mmCIF file of C-alpha atoms and ligand atoms in Angstrom:
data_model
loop_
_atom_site.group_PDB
_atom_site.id
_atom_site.type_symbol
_atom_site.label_atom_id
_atom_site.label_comp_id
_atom_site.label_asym_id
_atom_site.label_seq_id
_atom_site.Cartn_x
_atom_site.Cartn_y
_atom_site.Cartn_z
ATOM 1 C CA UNK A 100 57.106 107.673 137.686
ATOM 2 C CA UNK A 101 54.076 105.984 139.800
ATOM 3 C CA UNK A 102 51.364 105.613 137.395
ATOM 4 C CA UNK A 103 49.354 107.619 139.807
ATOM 5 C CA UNK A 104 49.504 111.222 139.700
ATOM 6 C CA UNK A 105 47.739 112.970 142.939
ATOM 7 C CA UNK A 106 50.471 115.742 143.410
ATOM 8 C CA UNK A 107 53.865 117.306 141.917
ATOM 9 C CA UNK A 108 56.128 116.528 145.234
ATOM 10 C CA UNK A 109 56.452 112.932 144.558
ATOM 11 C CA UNK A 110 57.970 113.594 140.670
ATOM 12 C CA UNK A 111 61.787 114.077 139.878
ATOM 13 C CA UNK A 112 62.905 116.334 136.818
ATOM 14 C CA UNK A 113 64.311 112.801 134.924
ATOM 15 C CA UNK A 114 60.150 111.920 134.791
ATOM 16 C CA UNK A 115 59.298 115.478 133.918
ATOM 17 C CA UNK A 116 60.992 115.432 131.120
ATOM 18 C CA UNK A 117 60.360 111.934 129.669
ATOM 19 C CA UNK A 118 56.730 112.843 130.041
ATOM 20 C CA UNK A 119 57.444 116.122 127.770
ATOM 21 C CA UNK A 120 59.634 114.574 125.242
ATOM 22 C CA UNK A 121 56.656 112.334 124.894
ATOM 23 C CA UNK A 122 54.084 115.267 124.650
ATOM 24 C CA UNK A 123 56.484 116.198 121.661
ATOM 25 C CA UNK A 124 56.171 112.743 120.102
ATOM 26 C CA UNK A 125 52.715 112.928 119.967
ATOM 27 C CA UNK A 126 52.406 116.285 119.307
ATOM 28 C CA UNK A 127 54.386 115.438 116.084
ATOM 29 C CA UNK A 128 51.790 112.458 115.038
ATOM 30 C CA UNK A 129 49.266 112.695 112.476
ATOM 31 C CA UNK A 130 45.737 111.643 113.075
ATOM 32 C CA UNK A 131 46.640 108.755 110.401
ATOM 33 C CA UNK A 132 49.695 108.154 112.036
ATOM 34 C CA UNK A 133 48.172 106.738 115.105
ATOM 35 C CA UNK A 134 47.759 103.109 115.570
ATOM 36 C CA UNK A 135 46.032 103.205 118.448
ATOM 37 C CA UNK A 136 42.824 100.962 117.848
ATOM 38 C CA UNK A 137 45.084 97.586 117.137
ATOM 39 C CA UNK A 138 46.844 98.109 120.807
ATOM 40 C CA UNK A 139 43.753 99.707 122.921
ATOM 41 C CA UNK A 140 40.994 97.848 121.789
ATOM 42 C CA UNK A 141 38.046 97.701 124.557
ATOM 43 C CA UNK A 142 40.031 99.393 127.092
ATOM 44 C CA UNK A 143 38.238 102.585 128.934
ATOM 45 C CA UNK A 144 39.385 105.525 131.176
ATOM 46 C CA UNK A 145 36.717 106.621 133.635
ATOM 47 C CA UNK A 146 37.144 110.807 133.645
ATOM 48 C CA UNK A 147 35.089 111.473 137.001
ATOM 49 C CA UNK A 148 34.185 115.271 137.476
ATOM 50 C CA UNK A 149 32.537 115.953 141.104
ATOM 51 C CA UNK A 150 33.313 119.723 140.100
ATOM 52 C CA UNK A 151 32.792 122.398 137.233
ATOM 53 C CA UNK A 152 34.882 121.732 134.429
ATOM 54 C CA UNK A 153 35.494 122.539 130.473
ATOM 55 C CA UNK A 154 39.024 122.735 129.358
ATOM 56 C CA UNK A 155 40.553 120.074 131.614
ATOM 57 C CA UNK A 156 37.656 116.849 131.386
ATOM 58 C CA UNK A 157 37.638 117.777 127.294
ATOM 59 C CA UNK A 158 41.170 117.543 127.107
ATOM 60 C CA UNK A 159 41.403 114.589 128.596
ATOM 61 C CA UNK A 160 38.638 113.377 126.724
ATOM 62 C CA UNK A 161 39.838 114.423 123.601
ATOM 63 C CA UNK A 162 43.681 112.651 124.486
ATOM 64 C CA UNK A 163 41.568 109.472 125.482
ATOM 65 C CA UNK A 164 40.330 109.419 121.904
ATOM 66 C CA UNK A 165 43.655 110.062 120.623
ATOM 67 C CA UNK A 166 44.801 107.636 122.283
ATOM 68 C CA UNK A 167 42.456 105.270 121.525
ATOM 69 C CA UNK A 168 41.230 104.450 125.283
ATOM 70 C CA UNK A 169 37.259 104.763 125.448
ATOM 71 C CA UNK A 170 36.402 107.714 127.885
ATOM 72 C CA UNK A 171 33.564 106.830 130.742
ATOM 73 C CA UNK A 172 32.395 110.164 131.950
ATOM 74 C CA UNK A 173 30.721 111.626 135.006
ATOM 75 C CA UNK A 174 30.758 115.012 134.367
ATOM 76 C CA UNK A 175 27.957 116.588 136.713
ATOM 77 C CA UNK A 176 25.779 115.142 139.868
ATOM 78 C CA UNK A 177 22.544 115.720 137.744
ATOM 79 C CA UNK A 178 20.858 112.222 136.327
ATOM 80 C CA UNK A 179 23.785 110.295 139.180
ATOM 81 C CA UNK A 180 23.088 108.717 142.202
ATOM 82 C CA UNK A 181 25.121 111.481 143.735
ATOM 83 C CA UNK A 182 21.643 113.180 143.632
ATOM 84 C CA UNK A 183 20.256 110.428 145.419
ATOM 85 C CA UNK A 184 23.357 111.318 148.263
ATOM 86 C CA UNK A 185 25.613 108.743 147.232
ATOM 87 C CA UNK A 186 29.175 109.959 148.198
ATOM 88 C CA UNK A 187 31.674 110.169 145.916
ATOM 89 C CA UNK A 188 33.908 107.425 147.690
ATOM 90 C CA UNK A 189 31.222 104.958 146.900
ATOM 91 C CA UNK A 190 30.787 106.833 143.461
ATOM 92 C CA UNK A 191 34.192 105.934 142.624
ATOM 93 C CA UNK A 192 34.297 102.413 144.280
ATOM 94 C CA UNK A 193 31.430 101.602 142.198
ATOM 95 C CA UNK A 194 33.216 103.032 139.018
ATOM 96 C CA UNK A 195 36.339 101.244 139.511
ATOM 97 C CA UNK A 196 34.130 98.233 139.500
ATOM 98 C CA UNK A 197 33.799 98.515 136.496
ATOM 99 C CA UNK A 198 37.192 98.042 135.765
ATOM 100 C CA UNK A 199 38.473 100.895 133.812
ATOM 101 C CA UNK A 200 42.185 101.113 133.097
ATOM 102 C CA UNK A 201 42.741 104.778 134.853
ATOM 103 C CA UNK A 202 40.639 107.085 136.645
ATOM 104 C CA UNK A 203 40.700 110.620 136.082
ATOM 105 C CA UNK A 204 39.022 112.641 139.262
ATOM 106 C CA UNK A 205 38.449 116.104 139.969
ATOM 107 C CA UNK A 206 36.585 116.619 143.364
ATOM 108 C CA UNK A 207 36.534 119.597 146.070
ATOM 109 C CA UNK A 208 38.946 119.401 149.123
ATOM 110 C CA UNK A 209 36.787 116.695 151.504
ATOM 111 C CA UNK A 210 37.702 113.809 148.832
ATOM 112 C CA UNK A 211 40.821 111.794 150.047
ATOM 113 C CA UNK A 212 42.181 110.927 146.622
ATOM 114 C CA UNK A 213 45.547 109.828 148.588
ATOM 115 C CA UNK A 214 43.084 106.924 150.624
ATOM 116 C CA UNK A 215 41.163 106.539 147.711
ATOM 117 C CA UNK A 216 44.194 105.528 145.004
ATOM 118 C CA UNK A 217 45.371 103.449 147.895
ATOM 119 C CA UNK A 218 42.112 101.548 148.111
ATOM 120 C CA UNK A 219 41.368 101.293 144.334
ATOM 121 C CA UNK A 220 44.768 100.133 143.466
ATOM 122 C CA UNK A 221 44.526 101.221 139.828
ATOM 123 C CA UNK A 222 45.923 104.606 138.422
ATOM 124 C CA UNK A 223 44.736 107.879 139.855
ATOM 125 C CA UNK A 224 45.029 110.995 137.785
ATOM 126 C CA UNK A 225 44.000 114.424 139.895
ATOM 127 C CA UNK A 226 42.255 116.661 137.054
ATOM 128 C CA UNK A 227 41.788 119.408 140.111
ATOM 129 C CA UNK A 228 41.471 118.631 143.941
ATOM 130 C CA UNK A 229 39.772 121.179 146.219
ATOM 131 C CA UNK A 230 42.541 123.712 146.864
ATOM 132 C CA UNK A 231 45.188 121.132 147.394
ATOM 133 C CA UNK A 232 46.741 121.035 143.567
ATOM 134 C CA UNK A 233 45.803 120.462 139.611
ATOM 135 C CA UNK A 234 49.438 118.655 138.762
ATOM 136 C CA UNK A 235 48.408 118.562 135.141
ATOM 137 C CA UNK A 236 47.570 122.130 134.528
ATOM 138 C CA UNK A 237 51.217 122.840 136.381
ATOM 139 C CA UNK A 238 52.805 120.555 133.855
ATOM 140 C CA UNK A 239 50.897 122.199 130.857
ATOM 141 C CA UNK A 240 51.707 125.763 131.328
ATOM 142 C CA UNK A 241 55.458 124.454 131.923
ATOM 143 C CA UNK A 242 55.292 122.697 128.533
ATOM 144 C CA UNK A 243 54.366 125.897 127.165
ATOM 145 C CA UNK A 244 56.219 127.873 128.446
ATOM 146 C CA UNK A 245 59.062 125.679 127.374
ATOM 147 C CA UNK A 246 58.525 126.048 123.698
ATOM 148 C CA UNK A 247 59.110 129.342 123.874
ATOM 149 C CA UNK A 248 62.379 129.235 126.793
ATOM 150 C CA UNK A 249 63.963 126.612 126.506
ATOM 151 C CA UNK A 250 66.093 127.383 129.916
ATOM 152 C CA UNK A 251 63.328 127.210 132.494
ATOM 153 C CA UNK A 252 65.426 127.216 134.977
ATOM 154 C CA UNK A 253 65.857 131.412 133.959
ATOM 155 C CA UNK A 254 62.049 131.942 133.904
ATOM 156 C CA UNK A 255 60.602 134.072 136.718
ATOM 157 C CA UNK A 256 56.847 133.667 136.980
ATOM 158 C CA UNK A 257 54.557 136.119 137.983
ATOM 159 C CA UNK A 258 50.999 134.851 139.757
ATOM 160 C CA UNK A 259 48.661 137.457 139.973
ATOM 161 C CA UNK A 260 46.211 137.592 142.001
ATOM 162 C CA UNK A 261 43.723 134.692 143.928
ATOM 163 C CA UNK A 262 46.816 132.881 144.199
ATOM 164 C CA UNK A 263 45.099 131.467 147.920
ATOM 165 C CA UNK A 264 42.089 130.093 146.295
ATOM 166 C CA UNK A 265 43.982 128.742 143.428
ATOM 167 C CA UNK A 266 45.213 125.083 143.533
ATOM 168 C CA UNK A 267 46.992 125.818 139.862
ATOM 169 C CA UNK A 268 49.143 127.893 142.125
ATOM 170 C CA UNK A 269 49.605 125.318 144.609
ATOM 171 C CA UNK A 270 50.805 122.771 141.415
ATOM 172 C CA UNK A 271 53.464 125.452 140.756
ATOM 173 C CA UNK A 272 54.977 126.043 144.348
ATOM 174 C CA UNK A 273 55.396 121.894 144.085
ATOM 175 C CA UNK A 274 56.653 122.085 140.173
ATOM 176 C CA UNK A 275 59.190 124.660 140.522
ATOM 177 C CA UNK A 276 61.992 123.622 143.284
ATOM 178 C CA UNK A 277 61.903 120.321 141.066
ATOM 179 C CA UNK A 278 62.519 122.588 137.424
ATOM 180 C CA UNK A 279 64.133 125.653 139.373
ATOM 181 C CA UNK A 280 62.174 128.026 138.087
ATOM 182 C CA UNK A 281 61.289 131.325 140.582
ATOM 183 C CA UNK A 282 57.866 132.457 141.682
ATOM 184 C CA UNK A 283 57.033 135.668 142.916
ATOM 185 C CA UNK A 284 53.515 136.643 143.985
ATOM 186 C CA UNK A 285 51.068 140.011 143.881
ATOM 187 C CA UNK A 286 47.371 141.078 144.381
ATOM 188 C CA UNK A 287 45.327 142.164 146.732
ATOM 189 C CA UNK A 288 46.566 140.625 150.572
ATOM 190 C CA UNK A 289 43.129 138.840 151.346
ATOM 191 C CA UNK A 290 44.219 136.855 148.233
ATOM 192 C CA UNK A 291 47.646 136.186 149.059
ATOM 193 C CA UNK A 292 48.545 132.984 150.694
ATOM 194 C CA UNK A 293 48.961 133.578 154.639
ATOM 195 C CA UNK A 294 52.481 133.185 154.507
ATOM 196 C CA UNK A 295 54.057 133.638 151.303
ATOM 197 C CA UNK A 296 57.180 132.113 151.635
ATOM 198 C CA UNK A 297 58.655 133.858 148.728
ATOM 199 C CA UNK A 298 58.886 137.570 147.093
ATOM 200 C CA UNK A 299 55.284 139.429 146.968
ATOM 201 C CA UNK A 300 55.386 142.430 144.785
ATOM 202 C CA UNK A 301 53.168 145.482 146.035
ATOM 203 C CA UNK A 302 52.248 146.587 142.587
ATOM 204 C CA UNK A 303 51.528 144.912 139.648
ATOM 205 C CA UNK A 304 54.039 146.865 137.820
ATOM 206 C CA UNK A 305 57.348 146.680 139.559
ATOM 207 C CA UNK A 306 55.953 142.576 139.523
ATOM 208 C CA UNK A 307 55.926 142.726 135.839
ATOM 209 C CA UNK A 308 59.183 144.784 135.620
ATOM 210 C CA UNK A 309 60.292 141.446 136.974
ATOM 211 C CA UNK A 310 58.816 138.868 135.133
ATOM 212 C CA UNK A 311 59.654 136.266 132.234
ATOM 213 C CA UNK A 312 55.953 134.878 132.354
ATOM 214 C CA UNK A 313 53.091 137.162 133.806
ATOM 215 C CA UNK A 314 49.984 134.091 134.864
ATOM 216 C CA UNK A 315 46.629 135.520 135.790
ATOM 217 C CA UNK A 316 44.813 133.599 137.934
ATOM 218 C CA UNK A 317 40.877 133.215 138.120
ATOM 219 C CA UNK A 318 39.609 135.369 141.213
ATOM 220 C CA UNK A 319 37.666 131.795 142.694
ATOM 221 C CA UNK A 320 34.331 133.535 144.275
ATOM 222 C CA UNK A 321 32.835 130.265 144.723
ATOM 223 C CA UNK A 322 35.783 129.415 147.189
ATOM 224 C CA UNK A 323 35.688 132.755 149.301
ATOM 225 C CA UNK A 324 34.480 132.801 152.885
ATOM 226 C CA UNK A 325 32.277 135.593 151.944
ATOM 227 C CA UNK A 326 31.437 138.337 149.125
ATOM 228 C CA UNK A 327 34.270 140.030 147.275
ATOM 229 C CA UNK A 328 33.988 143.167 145.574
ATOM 230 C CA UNK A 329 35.924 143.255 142.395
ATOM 231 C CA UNK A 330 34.844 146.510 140.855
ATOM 232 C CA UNK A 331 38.569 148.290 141.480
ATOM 233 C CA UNK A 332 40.317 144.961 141.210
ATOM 234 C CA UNK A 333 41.270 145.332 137.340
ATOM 235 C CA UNK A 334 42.416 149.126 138.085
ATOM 236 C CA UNK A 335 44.476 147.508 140.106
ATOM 237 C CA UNK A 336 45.360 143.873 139.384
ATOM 238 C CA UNK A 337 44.014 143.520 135.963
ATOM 239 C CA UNK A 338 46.483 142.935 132.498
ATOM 240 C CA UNK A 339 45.747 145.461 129.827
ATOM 241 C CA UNK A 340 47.567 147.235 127.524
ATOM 242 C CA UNK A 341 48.556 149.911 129.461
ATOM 243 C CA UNK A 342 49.686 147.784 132.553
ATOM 244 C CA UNK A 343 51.136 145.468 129.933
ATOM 245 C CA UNK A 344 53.855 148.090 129.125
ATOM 246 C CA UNK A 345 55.579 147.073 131.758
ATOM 247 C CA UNK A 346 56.202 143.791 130.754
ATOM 248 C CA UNK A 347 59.147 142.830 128.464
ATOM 249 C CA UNK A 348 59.142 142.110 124.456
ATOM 250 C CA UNK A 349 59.951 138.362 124.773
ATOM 251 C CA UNK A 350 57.509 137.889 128.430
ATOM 252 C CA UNK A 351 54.913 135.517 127.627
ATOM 253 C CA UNK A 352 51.004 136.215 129.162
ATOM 254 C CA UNK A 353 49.234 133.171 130.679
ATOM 255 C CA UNK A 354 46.065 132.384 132.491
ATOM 256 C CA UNK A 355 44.581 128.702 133.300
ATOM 257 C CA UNK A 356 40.774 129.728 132.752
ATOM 258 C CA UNK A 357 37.841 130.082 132.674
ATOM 259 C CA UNK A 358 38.957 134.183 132.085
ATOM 260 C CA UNK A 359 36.823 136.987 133.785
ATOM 261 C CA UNK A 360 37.244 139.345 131.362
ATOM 262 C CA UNK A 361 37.278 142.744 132.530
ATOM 263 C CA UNK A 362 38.536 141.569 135.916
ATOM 264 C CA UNK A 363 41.939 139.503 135.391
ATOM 265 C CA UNK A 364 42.166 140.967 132.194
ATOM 266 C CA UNK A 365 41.031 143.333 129.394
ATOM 267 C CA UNK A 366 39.918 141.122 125.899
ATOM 268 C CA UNK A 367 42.673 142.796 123.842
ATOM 269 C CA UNK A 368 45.399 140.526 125.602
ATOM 270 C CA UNK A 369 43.995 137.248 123.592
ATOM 271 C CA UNK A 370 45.500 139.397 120.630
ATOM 272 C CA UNK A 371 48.928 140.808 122.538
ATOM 273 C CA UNK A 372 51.356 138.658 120.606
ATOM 274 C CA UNK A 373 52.982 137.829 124.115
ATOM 275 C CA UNK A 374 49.781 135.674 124.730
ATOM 276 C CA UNK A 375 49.713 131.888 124.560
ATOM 277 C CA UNK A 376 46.568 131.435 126.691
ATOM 278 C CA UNK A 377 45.286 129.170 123.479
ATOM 279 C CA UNK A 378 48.553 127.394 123.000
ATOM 280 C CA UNK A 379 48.187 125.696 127.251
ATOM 281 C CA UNK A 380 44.854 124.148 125.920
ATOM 282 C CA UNK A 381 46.576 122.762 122.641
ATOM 283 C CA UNK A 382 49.539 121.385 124.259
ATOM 284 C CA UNK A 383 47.678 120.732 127.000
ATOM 285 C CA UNK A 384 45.963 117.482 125.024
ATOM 286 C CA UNK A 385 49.398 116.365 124.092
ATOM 287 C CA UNK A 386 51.112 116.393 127.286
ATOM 288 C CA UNK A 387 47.576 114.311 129.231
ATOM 289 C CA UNK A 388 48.316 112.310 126.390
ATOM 290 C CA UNK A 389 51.499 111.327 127.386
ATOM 291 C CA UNK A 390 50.603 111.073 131.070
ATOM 292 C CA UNK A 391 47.792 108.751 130.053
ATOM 293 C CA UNK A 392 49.761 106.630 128.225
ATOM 294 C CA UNK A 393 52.592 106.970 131.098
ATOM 295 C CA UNK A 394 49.312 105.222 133.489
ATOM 296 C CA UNK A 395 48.190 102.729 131.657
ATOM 297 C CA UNK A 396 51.638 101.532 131.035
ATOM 298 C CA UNK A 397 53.541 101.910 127.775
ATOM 299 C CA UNK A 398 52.046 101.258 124.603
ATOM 300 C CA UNK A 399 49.803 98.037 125.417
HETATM 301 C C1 LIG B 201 41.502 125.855 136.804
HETATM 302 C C2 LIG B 201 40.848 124.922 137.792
HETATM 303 O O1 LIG B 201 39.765 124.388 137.572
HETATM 304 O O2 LIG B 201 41.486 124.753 138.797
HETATM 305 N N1 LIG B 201 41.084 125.762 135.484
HETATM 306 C C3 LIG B 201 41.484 124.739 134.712
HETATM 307 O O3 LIG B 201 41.497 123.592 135.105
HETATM 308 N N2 LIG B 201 41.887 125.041 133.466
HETATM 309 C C4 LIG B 201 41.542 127.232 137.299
HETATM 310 C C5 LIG B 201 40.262 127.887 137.708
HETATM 311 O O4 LIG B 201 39.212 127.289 137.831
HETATM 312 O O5 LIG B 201 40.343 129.081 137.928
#
């Protein structure tokens, strides 16, 4: 595998899998286990967030500790010279500058990561681009999911809902051809992607009839041309218990976050023992772990 990491197209199932038998390495260490400090001294990782983020720029930050690389992060324009209107390009020129051993960026669509890791020469890990793709939340529900199915080649996953807005969705349509797991899609048409290109489900039932995974997806209002109302969307769209009949024993319930609850789904699905919303952040450290460690090359 490249070191960089800007989309899943690029990837073959050989790296895919090196990278998760890693993630289960790791996941396997003990905090005293790690001997990170006498191989990483005084090396950094810059995490550079032009956009909104929790779970993804802690996780990373969290498997930058663990893996004892010192995290640099710009996590907001407030108190930056992007407030000044400096653009990220010379943002991130000026942080690669400093020499860190990978940058980890999340921007909107206008950034040209592809130019940019071309430019910087130095590894390039997309935490979230625009609509484009977020490769490493693709990776970390499939790790997941894994644990529970082994064969994912058998698992049919069902996205629900802004699945145009959503650039986790985008990861997926990359990820599966190269894992041969199926997608099929459903929610309401504005939010479907303008040509599909697979099998769209008209309800959310006969989708879930369907399903091996059923993954929620965040309805994105900041990305929509213009207002959405979302007060029938849950009648409709939403996972609760009583649309969750329809989904089988051994189906597992996912969602990327940040939830709207009451909108993708009810708050009694954390508990629904099919749920493993929790268990994508956990791994989720693990397997940037391993992709970190995959960047900066090795061990050293
Ligand atoms: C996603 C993102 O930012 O793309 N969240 C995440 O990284 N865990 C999904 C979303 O914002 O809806």
């Amino acid at each position: 595998m490249s070191a960089t990491l800007l989309d899943l197209k690029s990837m073959t199932a050989e790296a895919i899998a090196r990278i998760f038998a890693l993630a289960d390495h790791l996941a396997s260490e003990k905090p005293g286990d790690r001997d990170f400090f006498r191989f990483r001294r005084g090396l950094t990782a810059a995490l550079v967030f032009f956009e909104a983020s929790t779970r993804t720029r802690m996780s990373f930050e969290t498997a930058c500790h663990r893996e004892g690389l010192h995290p640099i992060v710009l996590d907001s324009a407030l108190g930056t010279s992007l407030e000044k209107g400096e653009s990220a390009e010379d943002t991130l020129f000026n942080i690669a500058a400093m020499r860190p051993s990978v940058m980890v960026v999340r921007s909107n669509d206008s950034l040209n990561m592809e130019a940019m890791a071309s430019v910087l020469k130095m590894p390039i890990l997309n935490a979230g681009w625009g609509r484009k793709g977020h490769p490493t939340q693709a990776l970390l529900d499939i790790y997941a999911i894994r644990k529970h199915h082994a064969n994912l080649a058998k698992q049919r996953i069902l996205l629900i809902g802004d699945i145009r807005h959503s650039r986790v969705a985008a990861s997926h349509f990359e990820l599966a051809p190269l894992l041969g797991y199926e997608i099929a899609l459903c929610g309401p048409e504005s939010f479907l992607p303008e040509t599909p290109g697979r099998q769209v489900f008209k309800t959310l039932e006969e989708g879930l009839k369907w399903a091996t995974v059923a993954m929620a997806l965040r309805v994105q209002l900041e990305r929509h041309p213009s207002q959405t109302n979302l007060q029938s969307y849950h009648q409709e769209w939403g996972l609760n218990p009583q649309s969750l009949s329809a989904l089988e024993a051994s189906a597992l319930i996912m969602h990327p976050g940040p939830i709207n609850w009451g909108v993708e789904m009810s708050p009694e699905v954390m508990k629904d023992r099919r749920s493993i919303i929790l268990d994508q952040v956990s791994g989720g450290v693990f397997l940037r772990q391993a992709l970190l460690r995959e960047a900066i090359g090795g061990i050293g």
